[in-house]
PDB file of C-alpha atoms in Angstrom:
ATOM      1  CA  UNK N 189      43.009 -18.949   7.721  1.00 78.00           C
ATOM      2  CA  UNK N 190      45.524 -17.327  10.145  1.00 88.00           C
ATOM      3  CA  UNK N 191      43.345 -13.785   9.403  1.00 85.00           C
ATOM      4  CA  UNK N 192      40.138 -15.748  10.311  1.00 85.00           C
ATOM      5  CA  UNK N 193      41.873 -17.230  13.717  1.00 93.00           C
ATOM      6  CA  UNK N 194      43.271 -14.055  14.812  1.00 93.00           C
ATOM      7  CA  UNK N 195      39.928 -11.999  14.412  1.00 90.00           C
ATOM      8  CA  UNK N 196      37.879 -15.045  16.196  1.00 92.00           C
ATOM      9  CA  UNK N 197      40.714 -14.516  19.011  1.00 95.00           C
ATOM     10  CA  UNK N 198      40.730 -10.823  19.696  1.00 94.00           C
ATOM     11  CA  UNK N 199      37.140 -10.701  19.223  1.00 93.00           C
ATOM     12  CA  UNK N 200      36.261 -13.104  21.875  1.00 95.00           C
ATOM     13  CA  UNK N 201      38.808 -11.312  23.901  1.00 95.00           C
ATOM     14  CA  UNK N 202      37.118  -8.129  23.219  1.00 94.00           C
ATOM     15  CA  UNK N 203      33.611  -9.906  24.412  1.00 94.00           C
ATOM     16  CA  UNK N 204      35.185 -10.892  27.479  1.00 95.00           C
ATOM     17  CA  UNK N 205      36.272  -7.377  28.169  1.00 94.00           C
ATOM     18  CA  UNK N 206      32.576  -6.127  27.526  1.00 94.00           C
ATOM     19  CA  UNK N 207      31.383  -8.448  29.907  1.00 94.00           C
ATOM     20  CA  UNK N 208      34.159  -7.445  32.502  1.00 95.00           C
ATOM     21  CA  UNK N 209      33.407  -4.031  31.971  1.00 94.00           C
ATOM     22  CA  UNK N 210      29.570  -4.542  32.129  1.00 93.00           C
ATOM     23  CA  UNK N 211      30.153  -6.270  35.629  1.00 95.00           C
ATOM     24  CA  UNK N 212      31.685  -3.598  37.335  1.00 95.00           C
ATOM     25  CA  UNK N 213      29.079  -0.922  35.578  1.00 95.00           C
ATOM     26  CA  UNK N 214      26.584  -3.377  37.396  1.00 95.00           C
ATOM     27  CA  UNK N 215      27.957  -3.360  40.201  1.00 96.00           C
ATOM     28  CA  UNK N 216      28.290   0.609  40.275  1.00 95.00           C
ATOM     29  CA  UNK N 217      24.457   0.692  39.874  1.00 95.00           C
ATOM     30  CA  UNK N 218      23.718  -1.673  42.646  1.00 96.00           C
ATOM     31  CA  UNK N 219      25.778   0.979  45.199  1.00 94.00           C
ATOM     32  CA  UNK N 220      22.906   2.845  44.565  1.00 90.00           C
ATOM     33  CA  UNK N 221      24.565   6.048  45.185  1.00 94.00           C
ATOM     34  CA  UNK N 222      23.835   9.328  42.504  1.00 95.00           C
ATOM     35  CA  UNK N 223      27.627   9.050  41.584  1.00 96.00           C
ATOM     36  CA  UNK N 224      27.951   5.685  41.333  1.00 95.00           C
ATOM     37  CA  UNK N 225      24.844   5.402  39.654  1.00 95.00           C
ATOM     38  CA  UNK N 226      25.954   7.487  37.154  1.00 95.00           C
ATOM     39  CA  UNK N 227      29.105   6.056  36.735  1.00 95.00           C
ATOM     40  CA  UNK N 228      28.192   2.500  36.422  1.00 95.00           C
ATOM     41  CA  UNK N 229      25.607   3.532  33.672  1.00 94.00           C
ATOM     42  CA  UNK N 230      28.227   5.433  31.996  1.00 94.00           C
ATOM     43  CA  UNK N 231      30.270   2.293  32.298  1.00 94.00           C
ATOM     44  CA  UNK N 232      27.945   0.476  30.814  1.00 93.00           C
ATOM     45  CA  UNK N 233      27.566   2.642  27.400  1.00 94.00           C
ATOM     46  CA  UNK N 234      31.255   1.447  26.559  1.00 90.00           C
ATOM     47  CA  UNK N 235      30.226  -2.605  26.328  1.00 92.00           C
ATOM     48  CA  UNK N 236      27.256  -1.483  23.915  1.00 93.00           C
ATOM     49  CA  UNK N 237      29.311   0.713  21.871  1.00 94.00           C
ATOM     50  CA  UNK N 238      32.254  -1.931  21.778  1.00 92.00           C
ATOM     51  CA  UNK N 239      29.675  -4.684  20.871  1.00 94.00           C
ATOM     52  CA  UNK N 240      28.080  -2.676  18.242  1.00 95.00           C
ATOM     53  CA  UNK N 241      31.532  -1.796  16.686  1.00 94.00           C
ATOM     54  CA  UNK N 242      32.604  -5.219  16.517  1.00 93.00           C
ATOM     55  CA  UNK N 243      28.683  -6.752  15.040  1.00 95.00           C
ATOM     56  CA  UNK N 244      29.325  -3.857  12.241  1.00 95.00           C
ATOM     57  CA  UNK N 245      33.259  -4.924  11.687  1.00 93.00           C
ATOM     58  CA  UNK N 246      32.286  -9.168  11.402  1.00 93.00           C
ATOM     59  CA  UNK N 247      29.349  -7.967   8.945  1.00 95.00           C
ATOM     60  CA  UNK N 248      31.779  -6.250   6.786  1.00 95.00           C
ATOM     61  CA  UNK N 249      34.189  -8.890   6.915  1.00 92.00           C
ATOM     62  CA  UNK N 250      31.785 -11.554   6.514  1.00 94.00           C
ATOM     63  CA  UNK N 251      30.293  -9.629   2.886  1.00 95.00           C
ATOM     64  CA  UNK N 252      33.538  -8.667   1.630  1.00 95.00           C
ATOM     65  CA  UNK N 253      34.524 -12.666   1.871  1.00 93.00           C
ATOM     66  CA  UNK N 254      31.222 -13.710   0.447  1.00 95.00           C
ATOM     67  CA  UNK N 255      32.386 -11.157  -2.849  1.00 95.00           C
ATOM     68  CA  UNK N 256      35.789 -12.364  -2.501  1.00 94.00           C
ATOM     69  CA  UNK N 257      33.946 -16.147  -2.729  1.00 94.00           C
ATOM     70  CA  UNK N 258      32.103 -15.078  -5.532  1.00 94.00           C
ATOM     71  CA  UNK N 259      34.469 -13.250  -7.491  1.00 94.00           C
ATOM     72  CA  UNK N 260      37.253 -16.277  -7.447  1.00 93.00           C
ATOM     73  CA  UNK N 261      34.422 -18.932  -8.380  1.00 94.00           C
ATOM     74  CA  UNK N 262      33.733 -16.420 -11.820  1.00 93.00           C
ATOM     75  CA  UNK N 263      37.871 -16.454 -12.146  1.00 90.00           C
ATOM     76  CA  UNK N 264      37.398 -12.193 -11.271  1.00 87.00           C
ATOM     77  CA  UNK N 265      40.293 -12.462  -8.606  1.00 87.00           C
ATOM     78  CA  UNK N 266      42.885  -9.523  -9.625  1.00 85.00           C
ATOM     79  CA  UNK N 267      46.128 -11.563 -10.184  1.00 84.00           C
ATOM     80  CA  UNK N 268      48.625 -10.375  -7.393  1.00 83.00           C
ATOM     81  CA  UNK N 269      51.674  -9.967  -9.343  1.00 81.00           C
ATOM     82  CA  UNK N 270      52.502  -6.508  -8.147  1.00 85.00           C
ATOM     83  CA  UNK N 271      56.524  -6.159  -7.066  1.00 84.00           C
ATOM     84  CA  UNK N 272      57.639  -6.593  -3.838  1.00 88.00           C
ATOM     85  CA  UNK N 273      60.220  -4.892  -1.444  1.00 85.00           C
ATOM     86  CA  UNK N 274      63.009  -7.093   0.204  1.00 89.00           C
ATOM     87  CA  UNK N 275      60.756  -6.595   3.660  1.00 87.00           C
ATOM     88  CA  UNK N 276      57.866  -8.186   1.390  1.00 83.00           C
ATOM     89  CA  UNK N 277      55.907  -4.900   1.303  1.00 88.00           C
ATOM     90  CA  UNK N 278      54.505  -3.841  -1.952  1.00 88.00           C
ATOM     91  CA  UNK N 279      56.449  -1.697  -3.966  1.00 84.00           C
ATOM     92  CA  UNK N 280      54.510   2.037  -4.336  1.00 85.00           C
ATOM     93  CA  UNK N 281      54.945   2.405  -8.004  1.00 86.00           C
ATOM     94  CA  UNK N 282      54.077  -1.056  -8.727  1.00 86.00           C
ATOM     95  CA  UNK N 283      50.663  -0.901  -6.382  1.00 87.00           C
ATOM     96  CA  UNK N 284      49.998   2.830  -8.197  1.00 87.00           C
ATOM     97  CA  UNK N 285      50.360   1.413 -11.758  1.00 88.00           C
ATOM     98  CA  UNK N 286      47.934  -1.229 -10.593  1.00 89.00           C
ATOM     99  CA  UNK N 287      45.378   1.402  -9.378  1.00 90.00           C
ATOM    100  CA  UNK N 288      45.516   3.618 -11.944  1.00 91.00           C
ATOM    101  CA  UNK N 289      44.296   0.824 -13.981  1.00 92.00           C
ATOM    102  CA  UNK N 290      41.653  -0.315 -11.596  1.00 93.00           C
ATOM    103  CA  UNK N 291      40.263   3.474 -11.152  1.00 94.00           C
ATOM    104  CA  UNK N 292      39.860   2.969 -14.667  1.00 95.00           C
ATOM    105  CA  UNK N 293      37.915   0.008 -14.988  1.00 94.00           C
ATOM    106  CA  UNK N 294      35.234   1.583 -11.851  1.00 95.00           C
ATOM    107  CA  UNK N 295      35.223   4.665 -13.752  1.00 95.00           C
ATOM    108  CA  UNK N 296      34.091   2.663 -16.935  1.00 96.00           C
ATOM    109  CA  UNK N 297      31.683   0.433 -15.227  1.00 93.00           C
ATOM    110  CA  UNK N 298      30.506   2.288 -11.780  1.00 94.00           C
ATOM    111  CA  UNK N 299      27.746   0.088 -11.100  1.00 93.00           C
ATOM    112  CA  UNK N 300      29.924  -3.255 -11.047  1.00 93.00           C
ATOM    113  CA  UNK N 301      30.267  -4.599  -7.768  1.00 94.00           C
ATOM    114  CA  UNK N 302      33.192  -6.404  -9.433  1.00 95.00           C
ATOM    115  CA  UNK N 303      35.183  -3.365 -10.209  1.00 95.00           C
ATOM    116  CA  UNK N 304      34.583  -1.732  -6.688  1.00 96.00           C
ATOM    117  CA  UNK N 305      35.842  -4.572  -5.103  1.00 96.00           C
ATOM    118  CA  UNK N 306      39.081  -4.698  -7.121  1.00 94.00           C
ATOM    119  CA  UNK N 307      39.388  -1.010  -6.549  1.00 95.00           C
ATOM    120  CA  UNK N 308      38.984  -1.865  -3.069  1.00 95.00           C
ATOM    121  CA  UNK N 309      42.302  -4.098  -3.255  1.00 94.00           C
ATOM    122  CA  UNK N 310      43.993  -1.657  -4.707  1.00 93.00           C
ATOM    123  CA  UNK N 311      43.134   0.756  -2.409  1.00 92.00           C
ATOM    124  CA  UNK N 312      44.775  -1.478  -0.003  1.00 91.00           C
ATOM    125  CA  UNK N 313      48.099  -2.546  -1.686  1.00 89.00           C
ATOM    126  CA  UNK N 314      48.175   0.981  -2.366  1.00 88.00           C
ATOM    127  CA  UNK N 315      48.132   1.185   1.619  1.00 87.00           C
ATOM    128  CA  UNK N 316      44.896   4.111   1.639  1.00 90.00           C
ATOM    129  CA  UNK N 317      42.920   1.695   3.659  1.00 91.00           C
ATOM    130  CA  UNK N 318      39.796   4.508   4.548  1.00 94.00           C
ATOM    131  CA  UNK N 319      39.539   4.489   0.762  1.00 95.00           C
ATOM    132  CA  UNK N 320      39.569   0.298   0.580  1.00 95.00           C
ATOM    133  CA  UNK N 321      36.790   0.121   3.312  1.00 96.00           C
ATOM    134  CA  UNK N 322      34.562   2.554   1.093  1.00 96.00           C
ATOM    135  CA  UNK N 323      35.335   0.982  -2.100  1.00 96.00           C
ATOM    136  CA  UNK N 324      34.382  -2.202  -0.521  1.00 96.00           C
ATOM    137  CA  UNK N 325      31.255  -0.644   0.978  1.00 96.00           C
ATOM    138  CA  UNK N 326      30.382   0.855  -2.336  1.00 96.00           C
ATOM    139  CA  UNK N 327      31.045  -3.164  -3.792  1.00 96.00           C
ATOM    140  CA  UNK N 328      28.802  -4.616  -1.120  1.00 96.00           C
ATOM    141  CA  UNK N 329      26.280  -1.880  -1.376  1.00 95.00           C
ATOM    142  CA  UNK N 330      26.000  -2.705  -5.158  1.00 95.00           C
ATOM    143  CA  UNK N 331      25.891  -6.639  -4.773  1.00 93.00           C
ATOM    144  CA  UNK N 332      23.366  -6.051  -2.304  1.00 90.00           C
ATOM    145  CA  UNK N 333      21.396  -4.222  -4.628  1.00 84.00           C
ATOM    146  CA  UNK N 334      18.471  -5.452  -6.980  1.00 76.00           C
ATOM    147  CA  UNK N 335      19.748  -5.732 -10.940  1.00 71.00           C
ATOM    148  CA  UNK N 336      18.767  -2.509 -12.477  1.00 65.00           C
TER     149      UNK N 336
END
């Protein structure tokens, strides 16, 4: 719950920034000058950009939670019993142990949503996370798609 109120927070922070942002490029245009002109319209790209990012970023995180849903109401959850540091980090050899075994299981089943997505989270305890976004792509891409 504290992940869910921190992104609602810094994403409504970011859409008050777009807006900001979008003011001013407004106001640029309405100078009405060539360099303003082009400055406020070059101000403006960054809101729609920004905006973009962050529709893309809440429909990844809203999918992956939907699988994550799914996957604990079938009892598929991967059991988090990897060791810990002191700090509370997860220890390396303990999170690579964990992904060998999951790079298995994908390997042995590669169009299981299922197995991507644990691959995904141990991608992530592993601490690769490019490689934990594309494994979860790859598990939302297959849940997405029809049964073959």
């Amino acid at each position: 719950m504290r992940a869910k109120i921190t992104y609602f927070v810094l994403a409504t922070a970011l859409v008050v920034y777009f807006v900001l942002v979008g003011s001013r490029g407004v106001l640029l245009i309405q100078q009405g000058t060539l360099i303003t002109v082009t400055f406020g319209a070059a101000v403006l790209i960054l809101p729609v950009i920004g905006i973009w990012f962050l529709w893309k970023n809440t429909q990844f995180v809203t999918r992956a939670n939907r699988l994550a849903a799914q996957l604990e109401a079938e009892g598929g959850l991967p059991v988090d019993d990897l060791v810990r540091l002191p700090s509370g980090r997860i220890d390396r050899d303990s999170a690579d142990r964990v992904f060998t075994q999951r790079q298995a299981e994908t390997e042995a089943a590669p169009n299981d949503w299922r197995t991507w997505f644990r691959l995904a989270i141990a991608y992530h305890d592993a601490r690769d996370t490019p490689r934990a976004r594309k494994a979860m792509q790859r598990a939302i891409a297959l849940h997405a798609a029809p049964p073959q």
